PDB file of C-alpha atoms in Angstrom:
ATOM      1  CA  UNK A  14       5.076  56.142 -43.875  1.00 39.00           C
ATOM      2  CA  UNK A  15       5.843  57.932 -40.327  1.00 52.00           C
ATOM      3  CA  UNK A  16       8.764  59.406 -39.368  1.00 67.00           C
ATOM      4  CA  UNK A  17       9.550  55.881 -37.007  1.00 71.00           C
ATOM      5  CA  UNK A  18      10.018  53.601 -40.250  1.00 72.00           C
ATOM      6  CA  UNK A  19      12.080  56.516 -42.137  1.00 80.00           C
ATOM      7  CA  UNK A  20      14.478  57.054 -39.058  1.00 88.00           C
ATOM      8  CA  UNK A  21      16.033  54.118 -40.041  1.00 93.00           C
ATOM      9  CA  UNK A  22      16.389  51.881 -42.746  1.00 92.00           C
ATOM     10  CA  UNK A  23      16.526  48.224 -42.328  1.00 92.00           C
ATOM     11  CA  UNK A  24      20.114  47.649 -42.969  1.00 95.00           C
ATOM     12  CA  UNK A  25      20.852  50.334 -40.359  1.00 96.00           C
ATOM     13  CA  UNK A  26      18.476  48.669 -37.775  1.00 95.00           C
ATOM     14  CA  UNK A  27      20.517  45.162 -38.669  1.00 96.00           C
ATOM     15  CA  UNK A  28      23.683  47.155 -38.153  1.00 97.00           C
ATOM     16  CA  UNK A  29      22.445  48.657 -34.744  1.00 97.00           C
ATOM     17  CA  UNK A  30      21.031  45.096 -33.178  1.00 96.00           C
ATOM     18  CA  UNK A  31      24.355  43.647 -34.238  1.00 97.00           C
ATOM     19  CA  UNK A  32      26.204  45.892 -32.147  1.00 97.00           C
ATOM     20  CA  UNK A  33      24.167  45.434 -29.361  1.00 97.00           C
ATOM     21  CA  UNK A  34      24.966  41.700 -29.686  1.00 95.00           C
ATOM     22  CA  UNK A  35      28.494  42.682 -29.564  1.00 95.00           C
ATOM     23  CA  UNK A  36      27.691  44.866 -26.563  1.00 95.00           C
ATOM     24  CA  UNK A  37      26.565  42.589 -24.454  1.00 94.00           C
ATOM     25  CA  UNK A  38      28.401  39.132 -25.539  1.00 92.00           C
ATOM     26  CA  UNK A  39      30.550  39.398 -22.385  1.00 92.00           C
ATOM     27  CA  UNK A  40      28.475  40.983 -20.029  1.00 93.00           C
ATOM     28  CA  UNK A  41      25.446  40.025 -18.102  1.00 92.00           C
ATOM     29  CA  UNK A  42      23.919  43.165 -18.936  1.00 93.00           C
ATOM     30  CA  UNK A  43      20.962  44.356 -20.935  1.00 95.00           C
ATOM     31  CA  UNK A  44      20.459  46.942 -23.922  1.00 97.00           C
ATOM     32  CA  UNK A  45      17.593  48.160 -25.571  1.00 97.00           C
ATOM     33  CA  UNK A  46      16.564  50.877 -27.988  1.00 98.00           C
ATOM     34  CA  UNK A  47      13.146  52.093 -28.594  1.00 97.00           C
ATOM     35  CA  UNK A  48      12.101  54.406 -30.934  1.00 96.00           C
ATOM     36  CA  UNK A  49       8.389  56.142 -31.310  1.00 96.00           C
ATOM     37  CA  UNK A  50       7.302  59.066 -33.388  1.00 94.00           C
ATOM     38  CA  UNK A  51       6.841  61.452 -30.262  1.00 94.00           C
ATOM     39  CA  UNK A  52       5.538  61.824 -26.552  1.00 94.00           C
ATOM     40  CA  UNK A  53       3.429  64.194 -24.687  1.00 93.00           C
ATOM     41  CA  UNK A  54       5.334  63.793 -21.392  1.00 95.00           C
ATOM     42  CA  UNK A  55       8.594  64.853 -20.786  1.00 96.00           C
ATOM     43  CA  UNK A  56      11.416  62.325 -22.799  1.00 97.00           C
ATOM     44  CA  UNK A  57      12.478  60.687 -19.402  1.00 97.00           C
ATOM     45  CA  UNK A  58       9.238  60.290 -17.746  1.00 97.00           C
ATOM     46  CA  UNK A  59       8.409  58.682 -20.926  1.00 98.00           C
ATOM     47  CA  UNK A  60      11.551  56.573 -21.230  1.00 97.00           C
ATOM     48  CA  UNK A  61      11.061  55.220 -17.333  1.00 97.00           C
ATOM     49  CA  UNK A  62       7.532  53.805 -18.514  1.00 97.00           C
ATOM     50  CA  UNK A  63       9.151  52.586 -21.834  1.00 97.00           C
ATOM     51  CA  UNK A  64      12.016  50.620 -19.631  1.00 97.00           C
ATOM     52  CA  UNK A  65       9.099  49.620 -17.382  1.00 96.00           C
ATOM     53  CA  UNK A  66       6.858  48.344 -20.010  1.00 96.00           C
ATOM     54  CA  UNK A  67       9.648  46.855 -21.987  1.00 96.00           C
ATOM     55  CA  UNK A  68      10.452  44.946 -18.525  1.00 94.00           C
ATOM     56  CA  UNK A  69      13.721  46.034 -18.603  1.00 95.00           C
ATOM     57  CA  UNK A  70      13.570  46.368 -14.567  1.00 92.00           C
ATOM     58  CA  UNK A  71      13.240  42.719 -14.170  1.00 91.00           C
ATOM     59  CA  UNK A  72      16.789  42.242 -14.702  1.00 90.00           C
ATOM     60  CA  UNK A  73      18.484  40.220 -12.181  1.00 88.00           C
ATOM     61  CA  UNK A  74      21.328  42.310 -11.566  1.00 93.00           C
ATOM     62  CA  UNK A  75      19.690  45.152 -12.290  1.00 95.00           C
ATOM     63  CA  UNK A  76      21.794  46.072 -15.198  1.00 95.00           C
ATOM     64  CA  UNK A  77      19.140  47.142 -17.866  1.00 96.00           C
ATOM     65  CA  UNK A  78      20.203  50.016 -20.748  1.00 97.00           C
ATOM     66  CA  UNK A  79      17.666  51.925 -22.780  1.00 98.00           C
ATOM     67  CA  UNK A  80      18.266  54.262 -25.272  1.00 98.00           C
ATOM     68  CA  UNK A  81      14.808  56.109 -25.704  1.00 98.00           C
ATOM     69  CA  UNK A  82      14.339  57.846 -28.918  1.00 97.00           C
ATOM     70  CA  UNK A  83      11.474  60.407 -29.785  1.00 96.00           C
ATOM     71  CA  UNK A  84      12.359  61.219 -33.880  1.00 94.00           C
ATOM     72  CA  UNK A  85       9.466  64.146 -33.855  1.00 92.00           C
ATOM     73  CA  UNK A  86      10.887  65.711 -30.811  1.00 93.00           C
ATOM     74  CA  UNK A  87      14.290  65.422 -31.418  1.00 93.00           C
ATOM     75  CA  UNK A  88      14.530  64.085 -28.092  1.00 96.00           C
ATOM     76  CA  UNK A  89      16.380  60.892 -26.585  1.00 97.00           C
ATOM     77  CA  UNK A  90      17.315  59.689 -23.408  1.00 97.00           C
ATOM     78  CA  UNK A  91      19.620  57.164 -21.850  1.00 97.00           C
ATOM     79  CA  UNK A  92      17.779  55.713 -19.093  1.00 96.00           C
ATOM     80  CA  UNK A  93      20.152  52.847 -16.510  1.00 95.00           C
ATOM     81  CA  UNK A  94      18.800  50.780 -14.143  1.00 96.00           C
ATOM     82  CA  UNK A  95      19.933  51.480 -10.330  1.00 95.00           C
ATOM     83  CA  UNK A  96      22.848  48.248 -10.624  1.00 95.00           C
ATOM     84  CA  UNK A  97      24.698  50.063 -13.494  1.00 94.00           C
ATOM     85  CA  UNK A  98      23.457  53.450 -12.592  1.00 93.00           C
ATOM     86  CA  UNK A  99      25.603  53.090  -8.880  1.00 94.00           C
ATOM     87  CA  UNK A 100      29.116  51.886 -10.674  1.00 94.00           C
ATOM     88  CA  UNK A 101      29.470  54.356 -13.498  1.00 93.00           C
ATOM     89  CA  UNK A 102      31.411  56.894 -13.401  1.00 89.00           C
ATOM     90  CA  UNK A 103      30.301  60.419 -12.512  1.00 85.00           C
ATOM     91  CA  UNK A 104      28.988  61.589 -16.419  1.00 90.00           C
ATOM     92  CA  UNK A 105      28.974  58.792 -17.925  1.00 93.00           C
ATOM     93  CA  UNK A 106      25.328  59.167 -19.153  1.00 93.00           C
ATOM     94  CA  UNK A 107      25.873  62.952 -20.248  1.00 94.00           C
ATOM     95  CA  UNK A 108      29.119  62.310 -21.860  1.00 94.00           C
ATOM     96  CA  UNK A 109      27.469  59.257 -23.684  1.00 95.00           C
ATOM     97  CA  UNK A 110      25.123  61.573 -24.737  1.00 96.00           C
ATOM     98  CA  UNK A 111      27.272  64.131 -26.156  1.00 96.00           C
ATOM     99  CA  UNK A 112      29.164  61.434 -28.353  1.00 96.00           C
ATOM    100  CA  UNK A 113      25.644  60.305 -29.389  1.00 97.00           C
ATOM    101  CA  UNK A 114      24.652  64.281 -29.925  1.00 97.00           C
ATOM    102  CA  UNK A 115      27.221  64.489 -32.226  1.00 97.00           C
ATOM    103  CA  UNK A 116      26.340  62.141 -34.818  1.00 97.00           C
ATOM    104  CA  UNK A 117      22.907  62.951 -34.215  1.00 95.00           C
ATOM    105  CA  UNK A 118      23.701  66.285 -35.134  1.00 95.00           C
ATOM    106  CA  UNK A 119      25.387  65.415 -38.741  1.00 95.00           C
ATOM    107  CA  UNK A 120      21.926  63.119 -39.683  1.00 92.00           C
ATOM    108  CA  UNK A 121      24.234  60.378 -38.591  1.00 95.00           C
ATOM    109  CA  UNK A 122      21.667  58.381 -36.636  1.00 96.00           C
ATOM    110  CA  UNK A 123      22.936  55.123 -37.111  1.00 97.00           C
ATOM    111  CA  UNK A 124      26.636  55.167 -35.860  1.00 97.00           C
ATOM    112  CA  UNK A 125      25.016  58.043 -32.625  1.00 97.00           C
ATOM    113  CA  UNK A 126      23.054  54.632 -31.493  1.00 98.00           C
ATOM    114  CA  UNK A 127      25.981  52.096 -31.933  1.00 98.00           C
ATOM    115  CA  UNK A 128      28.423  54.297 -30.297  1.00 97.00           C
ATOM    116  CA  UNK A 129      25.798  54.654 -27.091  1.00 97.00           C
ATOM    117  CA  UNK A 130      25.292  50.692 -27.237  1.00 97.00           C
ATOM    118  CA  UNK A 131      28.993  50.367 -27.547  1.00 97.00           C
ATOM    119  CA  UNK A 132      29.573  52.715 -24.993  1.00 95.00           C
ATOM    120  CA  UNK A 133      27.152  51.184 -22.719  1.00 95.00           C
ATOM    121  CA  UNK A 134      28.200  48.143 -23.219  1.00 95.00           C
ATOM    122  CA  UNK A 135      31.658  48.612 -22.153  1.00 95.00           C
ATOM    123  CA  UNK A 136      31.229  49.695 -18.978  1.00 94.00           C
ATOM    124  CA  UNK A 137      28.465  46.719 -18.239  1.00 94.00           C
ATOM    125  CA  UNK A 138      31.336  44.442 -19.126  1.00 94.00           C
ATOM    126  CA  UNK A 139      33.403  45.643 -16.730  1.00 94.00           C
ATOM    127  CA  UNK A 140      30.740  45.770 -14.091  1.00 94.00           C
ATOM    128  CA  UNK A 141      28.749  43.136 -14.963  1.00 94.00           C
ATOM    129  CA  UNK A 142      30.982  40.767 -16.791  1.00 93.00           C
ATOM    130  CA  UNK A 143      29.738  37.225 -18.272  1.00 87.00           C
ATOM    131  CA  UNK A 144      29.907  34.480 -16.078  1.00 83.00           C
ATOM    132  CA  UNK A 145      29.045  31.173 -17.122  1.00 78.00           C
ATOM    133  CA  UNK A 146      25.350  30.566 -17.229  1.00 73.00           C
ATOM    134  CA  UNK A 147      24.462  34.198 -17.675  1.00 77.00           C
ATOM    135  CA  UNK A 148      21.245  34.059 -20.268  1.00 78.00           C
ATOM    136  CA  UNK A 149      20.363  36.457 -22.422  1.00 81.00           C
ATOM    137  CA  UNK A 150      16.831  38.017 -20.457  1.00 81.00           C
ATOM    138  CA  UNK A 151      15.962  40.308 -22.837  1.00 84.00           C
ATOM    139  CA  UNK A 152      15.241  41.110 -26.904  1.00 85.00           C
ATOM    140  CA  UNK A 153      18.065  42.480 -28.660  1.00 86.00           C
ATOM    141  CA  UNK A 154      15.392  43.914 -31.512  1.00 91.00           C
ATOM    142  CA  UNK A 155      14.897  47.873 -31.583  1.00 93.00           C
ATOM    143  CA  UNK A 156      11.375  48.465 -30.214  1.00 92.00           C
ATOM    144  CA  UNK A 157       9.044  50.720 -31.890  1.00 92.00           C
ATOM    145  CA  UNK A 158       5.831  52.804 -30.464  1.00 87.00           C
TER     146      UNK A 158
END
């Protein structure tokens, strides 16, 4: 078994794809997490083409998430498309990071992704809230490469 099936176990994937349901309930907004055993490029050339591949730029408002995890690197990256990228605040993504760095840090891999989805997803729902007839356009699954 790779390292990609023991990162997490299913329960823990359940618990993460929940939360990005919860994330993105009242916002028109988009989050995904993919995971893969490493990369050969650098983690956020890698996570672009992951976002690109996962079609994540076809979002109407342009208000795609990824969290891109590499387990054998140790590497991740939070990767926003330009529409929530331009209303963020300055640091968002790094301080997102940290909080996620933290429980990556203590093995806790699990709660590190929920509180980036979380995270994420609040400030999509303030920028991006639901509106009636907003669909959901992408997955809510965890990816895998």
């Amino acid at each position: 078994m790779s390292k990609v099936e023991d990162f997490l176990t299913a329960q823990e994937e359940q618990e993460i794809i929940d939360a990005i349901r919860d994330a993105e309930k009242n916002t028109s907004g988009e989050i995904r997490i993919h995971i893969e055993r490493d990369t050969e490029l650098d983690a956020f050339d890698r996570a672009m083409e992951v976002f690109h591949f996962l079609k994540m730029d076809n979002t109407k408002q342009q208000n795609g998430v990824l969290i891109y995890v590499a387990v054998d690197a140790k590497t991740f990256v939070i990767y926003g498309d330009q529409g929530i990228n331009n209303v963020v605040p300055p640091n968002f993504w790094d301080s997102t990071k940290d909080v996620m760095l933290s429980h990556f840090k203590a093995n806790n891999f699990k709660q590190g992704l929920i509180e980036g989805v979380l995270k994420a997803g609040q400030q999509l729902e303030k920028h991006f809230p639901w509106v009636h007839g907003d669909i959901n356009e992408l997955p809510n699954e965890i990816s895998k490469g």
